[in-house]
CSV table of C-alpha atoms in Angstrom, one decimal:
chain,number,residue,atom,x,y,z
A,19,UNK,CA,0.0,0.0,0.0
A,20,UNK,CA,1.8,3.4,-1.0
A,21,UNK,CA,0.2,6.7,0.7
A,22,UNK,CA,-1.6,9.0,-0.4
A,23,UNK,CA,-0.5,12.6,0.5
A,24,UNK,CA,-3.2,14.6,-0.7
A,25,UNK,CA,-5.5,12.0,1.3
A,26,UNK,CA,-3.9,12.2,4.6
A,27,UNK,CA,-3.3,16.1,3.9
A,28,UNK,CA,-6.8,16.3,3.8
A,29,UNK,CA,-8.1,13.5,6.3
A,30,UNK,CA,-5.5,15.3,8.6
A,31,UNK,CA,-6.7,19.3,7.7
A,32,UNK,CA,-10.8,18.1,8.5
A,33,UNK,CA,-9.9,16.9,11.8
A,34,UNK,CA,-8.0,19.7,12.6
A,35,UNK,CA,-10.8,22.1,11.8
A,36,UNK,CA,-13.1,20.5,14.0
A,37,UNK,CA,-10.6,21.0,16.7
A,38,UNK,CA,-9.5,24.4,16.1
A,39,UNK,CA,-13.2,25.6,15.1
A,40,UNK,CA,-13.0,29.2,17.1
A,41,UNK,CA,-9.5,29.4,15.3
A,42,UNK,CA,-9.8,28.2,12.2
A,43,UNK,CA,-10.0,31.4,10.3
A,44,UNK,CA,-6.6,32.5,11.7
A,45,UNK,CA,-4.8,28.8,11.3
A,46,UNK,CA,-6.3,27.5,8.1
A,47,UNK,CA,-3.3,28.5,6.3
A,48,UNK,CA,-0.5,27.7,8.9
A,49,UNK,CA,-2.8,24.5,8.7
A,50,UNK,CA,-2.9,23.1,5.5
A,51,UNK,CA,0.8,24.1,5.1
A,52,UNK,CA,2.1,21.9,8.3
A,53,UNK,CA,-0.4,18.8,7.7
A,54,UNK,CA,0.5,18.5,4.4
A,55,UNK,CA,4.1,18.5,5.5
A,56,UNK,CA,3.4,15.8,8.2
A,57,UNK,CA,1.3,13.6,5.4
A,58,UNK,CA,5.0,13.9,3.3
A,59,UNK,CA,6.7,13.0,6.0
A,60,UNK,CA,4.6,9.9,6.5
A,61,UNK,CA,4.6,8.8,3.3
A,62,UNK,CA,8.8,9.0,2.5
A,63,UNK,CA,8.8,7.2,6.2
A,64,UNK,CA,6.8,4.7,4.1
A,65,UNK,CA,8.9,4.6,1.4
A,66,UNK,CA,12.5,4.1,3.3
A,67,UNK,CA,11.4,1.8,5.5
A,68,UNK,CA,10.1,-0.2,1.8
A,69,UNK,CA,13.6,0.5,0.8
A,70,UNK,CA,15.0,-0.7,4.1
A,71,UNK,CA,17.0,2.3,4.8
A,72,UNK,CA,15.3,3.9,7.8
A,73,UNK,CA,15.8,2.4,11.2
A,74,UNK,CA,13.1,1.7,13.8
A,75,UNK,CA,14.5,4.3,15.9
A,76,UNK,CA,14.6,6.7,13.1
A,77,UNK,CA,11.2,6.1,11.9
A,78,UNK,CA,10.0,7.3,15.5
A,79,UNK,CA,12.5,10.0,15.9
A,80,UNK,CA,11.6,11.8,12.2
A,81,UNK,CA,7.8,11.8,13.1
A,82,UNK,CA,8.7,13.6,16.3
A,83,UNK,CA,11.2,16.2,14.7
A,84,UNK,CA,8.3,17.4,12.1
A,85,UNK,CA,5.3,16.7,15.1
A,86,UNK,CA,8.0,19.4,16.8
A,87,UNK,CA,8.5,21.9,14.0
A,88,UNK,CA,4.6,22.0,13.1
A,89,UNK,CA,3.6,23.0,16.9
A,90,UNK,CA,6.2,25.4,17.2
A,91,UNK,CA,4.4,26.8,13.7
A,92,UNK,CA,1.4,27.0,14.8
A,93,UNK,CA,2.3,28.6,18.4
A,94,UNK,CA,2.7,31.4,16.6
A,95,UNK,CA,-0.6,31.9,15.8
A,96,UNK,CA,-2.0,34.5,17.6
A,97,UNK,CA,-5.0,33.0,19.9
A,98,UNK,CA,-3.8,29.5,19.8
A,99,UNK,CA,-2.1,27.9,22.8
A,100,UNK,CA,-0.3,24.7,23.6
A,101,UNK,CA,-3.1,22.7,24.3
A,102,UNK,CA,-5.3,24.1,21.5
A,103,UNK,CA,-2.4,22.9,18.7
A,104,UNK,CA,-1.5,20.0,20.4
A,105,UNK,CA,-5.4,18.9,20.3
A,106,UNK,CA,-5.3,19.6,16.7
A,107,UNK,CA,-2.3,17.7,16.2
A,108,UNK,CA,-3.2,15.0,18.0
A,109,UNK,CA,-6.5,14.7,16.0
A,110,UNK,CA,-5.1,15.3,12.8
A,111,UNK,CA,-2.9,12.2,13.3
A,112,UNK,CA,-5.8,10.0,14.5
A,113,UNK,CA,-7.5,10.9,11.9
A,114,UNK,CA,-4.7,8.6,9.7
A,115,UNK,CA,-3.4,6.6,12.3
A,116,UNK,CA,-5.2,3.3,10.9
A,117,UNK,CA,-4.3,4.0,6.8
A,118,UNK,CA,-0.9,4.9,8.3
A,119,UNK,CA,-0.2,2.3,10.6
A,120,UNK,CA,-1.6,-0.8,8.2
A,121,UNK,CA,0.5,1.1,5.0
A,122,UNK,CA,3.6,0.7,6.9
A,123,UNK,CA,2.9,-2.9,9.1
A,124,UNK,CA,3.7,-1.6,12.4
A,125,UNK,CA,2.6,1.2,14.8
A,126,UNK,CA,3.8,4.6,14.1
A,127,UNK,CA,1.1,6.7,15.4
């Protein structure tokens, strides 16, 4: 099974809205930008451990480096706090955890 980018972008982005509803004027952009970066970052995860050049450890550890950059993103949002971007986050990657998970075999999110 190869990813879909645009699919998990988007999966990703509606969950998201729902959690940032008040916000979502102001994050939209910010938004779509930093879960369509997380979906690409999924899918080459996908595609080096195919390859077999991506470690177990490094598979975890380059999900939580672009998890990292995209809060610290949208923190600077005016109006959005830590829990508020972490809620989206955390939604946005439920949201795919199943296609994500069964695409790569083991449990990633």
């Amino acid at each position: 099974m190869t990813l879909d980018v645009s699919k998990l972008a988007q999966d990703m982005l509606k969950a998201a809205k729902s959690s940032l509803e008040k916000s979502w004027p102001e994050a939209e952009g910010y938004a779509k930008m930093e879960f369509t970066k997380i979906a690409q970052n999924l899918a080459a995860i996908e595609q080096m451990q195919i390859a077999k050049t991506i470690t177990e450890e490094k598979r975890g550890c380059n999900l939580t480096f672009k998890k990292n950059a995209s809060r610290a993103v949208m923190l600077a949002i005016e109006g959005l706090g830590i829990i508020a971007v972490e809620q989206a986050i955390n939604a946005a990657l439920g949201a795919v955890k199943d296609t994500v998970n069964t695409a790569l075999g083991w449990t990633l999110l």
